[in-house]
CSV table of C-alpha atoms and ligand atoms in Angstrom, one decimal:
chain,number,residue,atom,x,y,z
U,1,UNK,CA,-7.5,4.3,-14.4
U,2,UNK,CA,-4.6,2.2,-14.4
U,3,UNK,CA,-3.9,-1.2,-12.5
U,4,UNK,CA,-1.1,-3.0,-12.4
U,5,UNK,CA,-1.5,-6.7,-11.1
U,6,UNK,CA,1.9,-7.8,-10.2
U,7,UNK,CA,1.9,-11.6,-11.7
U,8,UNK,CA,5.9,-12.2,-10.8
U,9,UNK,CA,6.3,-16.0,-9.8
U,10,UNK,CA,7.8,-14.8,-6.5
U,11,UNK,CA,4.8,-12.1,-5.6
U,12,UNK,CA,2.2,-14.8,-6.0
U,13,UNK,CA,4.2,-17.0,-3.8
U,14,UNK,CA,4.0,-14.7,-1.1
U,15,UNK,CA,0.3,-13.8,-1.4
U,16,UNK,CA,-0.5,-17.5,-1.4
U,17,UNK,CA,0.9,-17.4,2.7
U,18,UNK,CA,-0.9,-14.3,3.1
U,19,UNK,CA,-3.6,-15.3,2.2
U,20,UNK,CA,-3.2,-18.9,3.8
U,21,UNK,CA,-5.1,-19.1,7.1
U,22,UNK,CA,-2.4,-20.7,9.1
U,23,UNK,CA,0.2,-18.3,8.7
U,24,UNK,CA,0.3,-16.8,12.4
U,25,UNK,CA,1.4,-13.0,12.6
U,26,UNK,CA,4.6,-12.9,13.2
U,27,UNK,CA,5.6,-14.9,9.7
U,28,UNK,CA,2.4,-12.7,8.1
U,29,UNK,CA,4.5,-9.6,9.2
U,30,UNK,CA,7.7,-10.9,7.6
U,31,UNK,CA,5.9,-11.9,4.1
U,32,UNK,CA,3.5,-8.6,4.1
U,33,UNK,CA,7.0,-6.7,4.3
U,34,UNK,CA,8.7,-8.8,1.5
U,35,UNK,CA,5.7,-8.6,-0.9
U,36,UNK,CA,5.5,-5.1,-0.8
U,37,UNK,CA,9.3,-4.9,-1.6
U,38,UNK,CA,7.5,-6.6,-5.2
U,39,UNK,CA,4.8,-4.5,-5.9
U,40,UNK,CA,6.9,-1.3,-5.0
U,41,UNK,CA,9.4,-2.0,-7.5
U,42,UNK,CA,6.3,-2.0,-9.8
U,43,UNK,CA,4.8,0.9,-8.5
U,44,UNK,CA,8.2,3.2,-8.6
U,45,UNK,CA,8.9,2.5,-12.2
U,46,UNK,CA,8.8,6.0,-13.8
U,47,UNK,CA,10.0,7.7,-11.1
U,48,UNK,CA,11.9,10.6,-12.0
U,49,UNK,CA,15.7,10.2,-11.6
U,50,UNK,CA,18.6,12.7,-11.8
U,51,UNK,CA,21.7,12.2,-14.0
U,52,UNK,CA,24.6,12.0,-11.8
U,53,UNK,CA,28.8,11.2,-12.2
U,54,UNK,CA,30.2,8.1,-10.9
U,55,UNK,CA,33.8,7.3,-10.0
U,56,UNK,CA,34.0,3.5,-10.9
U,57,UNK,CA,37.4,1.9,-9.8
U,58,UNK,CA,38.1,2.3,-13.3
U,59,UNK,CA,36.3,5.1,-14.7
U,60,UNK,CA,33.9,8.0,-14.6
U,61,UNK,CA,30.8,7.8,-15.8
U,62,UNK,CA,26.6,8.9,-15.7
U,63,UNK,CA,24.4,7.2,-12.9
U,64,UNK,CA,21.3,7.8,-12.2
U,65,UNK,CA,20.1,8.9,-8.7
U,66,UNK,CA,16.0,9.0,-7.5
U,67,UNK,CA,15.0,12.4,-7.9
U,68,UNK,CA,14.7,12.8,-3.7
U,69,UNK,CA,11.5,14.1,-3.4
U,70,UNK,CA,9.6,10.7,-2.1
U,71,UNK,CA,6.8,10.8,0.5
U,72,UNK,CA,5.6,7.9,1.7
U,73,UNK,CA,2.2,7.3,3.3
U,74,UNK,CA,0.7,4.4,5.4
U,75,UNK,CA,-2.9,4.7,6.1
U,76,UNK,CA,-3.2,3.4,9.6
U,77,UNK,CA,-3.2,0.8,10.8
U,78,UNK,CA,-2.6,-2.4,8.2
U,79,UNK,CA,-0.6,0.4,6.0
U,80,UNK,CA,2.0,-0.1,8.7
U,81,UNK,CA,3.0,-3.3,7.9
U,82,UNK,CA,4.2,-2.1,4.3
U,83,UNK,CA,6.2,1.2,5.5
U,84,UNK,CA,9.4,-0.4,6.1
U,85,UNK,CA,9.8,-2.2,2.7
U,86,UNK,CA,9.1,1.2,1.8
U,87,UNK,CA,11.8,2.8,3.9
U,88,UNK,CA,14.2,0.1,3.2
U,89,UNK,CA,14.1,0.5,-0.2
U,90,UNK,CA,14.1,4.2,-0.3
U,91,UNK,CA,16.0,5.6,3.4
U,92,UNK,CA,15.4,8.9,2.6
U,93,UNK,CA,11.8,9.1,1.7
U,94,UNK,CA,9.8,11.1,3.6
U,95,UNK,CA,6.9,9.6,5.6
U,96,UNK,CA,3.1,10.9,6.7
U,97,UNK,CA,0.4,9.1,8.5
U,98,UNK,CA,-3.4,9.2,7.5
U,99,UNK,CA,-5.5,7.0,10.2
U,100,UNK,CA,-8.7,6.4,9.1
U,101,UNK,CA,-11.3,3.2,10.3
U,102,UNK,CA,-14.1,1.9,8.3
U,103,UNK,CA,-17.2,1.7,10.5
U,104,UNK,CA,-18.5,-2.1,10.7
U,105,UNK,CA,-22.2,-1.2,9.7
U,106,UNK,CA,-21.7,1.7,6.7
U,107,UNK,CA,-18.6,0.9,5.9
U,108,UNK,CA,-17.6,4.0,5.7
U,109,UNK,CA,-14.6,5.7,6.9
U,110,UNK,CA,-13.8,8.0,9.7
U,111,UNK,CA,-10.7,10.0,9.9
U,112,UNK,CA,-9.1,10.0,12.9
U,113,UNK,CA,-5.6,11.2,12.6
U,114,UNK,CA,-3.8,13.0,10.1
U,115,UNK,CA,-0.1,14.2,9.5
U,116,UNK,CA,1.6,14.8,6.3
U,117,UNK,CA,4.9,16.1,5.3
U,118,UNK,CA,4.8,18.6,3.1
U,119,UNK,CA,3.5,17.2,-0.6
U,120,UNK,CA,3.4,19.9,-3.0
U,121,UNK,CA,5.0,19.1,-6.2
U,122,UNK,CA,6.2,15.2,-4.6
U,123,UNK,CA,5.6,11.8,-5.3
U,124,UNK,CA,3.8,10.1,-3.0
U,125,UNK,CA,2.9,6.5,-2.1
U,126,UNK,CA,0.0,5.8,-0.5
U,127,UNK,CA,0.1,3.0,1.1
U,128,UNK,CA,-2.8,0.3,1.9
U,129,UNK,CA,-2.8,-3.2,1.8
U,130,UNK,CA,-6.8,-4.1,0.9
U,131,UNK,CA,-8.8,-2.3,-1.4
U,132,UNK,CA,-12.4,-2.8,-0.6
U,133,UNK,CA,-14.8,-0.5,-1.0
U,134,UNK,CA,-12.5,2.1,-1.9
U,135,UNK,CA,-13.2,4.6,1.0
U,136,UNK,CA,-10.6,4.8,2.6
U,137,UNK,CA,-8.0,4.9,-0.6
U,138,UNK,CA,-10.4,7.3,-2.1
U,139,UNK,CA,-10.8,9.8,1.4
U,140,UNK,CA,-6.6,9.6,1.7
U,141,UNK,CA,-6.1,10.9,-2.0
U,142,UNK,CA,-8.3,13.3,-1.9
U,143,UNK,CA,-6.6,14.8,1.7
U,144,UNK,CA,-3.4,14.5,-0.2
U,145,UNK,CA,-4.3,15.8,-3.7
U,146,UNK,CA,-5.8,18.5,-1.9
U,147,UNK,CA,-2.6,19.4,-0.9
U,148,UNK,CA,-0.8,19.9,-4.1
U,149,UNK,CA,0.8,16.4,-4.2
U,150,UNK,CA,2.3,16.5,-7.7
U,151,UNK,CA,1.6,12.5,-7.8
U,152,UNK,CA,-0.3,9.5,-6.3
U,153,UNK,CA,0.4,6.1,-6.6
U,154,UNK,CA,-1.6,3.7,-4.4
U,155,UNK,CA,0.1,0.7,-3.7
U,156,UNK,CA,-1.8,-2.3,-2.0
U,157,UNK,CA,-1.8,-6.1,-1.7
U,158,UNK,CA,-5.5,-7.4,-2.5
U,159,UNK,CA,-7.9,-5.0,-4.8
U,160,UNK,CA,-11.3,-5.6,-4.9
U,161,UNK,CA,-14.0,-4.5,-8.2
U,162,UNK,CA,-16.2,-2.2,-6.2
U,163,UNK,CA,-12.5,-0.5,-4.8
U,164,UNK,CA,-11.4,-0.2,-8.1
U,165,UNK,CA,-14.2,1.2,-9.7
U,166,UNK,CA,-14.5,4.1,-7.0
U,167,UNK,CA,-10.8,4.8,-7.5
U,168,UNK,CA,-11.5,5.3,-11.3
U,169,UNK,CA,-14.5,7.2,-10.5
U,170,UNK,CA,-13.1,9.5,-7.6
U,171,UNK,CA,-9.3,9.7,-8.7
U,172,UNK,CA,-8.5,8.4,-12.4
U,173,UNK,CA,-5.2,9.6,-12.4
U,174,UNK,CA,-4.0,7.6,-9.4
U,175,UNK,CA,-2.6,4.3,-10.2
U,176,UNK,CA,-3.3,1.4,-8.6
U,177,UNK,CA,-0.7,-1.4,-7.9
U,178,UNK,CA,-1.7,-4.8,-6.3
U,179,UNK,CA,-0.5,-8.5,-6.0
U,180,UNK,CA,-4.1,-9.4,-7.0
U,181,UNK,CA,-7.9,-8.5,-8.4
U,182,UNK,CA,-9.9,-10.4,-6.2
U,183,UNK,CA,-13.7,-11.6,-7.0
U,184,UNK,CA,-16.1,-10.0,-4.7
U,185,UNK,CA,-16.6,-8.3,-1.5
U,186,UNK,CA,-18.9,-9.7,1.2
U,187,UNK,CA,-21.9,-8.2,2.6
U,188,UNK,CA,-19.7,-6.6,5.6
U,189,UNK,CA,-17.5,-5.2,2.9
U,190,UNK,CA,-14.5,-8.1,2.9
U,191,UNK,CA,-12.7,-9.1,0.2
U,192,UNK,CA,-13.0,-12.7,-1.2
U,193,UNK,CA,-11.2,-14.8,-1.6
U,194,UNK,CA,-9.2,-12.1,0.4
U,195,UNK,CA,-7.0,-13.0,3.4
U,196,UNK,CA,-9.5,-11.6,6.5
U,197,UNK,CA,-8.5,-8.5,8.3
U,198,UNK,CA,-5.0,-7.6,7.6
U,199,UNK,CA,-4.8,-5.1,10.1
U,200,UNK,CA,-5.8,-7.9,13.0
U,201,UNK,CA,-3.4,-10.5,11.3
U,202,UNK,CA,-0.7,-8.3,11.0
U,203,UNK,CA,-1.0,-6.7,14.9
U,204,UNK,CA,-2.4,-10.4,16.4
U,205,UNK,CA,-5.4,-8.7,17.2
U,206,UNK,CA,-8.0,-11.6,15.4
U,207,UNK,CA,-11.1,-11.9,17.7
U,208,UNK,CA,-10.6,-15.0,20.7
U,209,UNK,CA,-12.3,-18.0,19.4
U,210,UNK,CA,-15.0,-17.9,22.5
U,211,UNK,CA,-16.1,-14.0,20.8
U,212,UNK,CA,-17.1,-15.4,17.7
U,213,UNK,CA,-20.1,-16.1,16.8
U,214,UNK,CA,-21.8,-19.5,15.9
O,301,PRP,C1,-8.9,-1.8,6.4
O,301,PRP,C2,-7.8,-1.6,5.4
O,301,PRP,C3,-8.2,-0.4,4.7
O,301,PRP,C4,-9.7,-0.5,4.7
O,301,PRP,C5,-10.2,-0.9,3.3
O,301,PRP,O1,-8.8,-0.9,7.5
O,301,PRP,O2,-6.6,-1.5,6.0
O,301,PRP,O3,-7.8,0.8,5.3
O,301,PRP,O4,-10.1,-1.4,5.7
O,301,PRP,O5,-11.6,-0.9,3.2
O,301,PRP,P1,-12.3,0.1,2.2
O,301,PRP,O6,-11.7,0.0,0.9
O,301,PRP,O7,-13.7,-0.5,2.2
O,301,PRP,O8,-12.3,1.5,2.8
O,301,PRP,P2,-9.7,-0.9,8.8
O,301,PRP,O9,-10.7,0.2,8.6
O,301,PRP,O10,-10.2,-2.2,9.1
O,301,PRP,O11,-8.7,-0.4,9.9
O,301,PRP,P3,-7.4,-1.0,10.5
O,301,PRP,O12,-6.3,-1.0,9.4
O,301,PRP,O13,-7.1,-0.1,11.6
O,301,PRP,O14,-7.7,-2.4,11.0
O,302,URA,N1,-10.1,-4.6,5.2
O,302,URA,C1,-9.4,-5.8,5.4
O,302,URA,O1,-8.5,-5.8,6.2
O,302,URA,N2,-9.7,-6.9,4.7
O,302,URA,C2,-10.7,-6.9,3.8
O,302,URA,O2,-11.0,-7.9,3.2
O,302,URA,C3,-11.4,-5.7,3.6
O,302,URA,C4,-11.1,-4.6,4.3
């Protein structure tokens, strides 16, 4: 199965803050938004396109327009904070929400909500910024595959080994786009080095200091 690490200069910039501890939510929103921008420019390469004619000031001539049959989807929540890159950059794509939580002690994920444009014969992005254990990117392709999606491309931020390997396992032909391969995960299923939860840095929802442990 296919990954694609995006090494550009200006992508690991940005991951550095993301990652960086510091970095309080609202600039993490603003960063999150502009790195997806550069690993969705990866991820769309390929794309069908449709030849169309151009009036230039000067001249007519062939352009080429993206075949509009997009569908974007977020997998709630953290996928949120990549959607609008997504919908910036393409305005007319279509967009479906799959809300799924991994459960603290299995680690497994539950769905909990589910709504999808239609996907037969599209292209779709699947959204997800951390790719842990994989369960969640793997449960969301196969909702979407099973729907007749002529394509999946999974775009995240931070991929982790064990994610990877149950992607290739589950769904070979979905490629996998990230701003990094991290090392490990932890025993309660976080990637390291990682950048935490991105779901609570993203939505300020980090645990007060007094309710953590130690
Ligand atoms: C996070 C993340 C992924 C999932 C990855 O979501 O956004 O969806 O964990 O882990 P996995 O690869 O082991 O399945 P979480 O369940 O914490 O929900 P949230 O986005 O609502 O915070
Ligand atoms: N979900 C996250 O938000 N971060 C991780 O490191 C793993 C899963």
């Amino acid at each position: 199965m296919p990954l694609t690490v995006v090494d550009h200069p200006l992508a690991q910039h940005l991951l550095t803050q993301l990652r960086d501890v510091s970095t309080p939510p609202p600039v993490f929103r603003t960063i999150a938004k502009r790195l997806t921008i550069a690993v969705v420019l990866e991820a769309v390469r390929g794309l069908p396109t449709v030849d169309v004619e151009v009036d230039t000031p000067l001249e007519r001539t062939t352009g080429r327009r993206i075949y509009p049959d997009l569908v974007a989807v977020p997998i709630l929540r953290a996928g949120l904070g990549m959607l609008e890159a997504v919908a910036e950059l393409f305005p007319e794509v279509s967009v479906g929400y799959i809300g799924l939580e991994r459960d603290d002690a299995t680690l497994l994920p539950t769905y909990y909500y589910e709504k999808l444009p239609p996907v037969e014969g599209r292209h779709v992005l699947l959204l997800d910024p951390m790719l842990a254990t994989g369960g969640s990117a793997a449960g969301a392709c196969a909702s979407i595959a099973s729907k007749g999606a002529a394509e999946i491309r999974f775009v995240c931020v931070v991929a982790a080994p064990q994610g990877l390997a149950k992607m290739e396992r589950e769904h070979p032909d979905v490629p996998v786009f990230a701003a990094a391969l991290d090392r490990d995960l932890t025993d309660n299923g976080y990637i390291v080095p990682g950048l935490g939860d991105f779901g609570d840095r993203l939505f300020g929802t980090m645990p007060a200091v007094h309710d953590v442990p130690g």
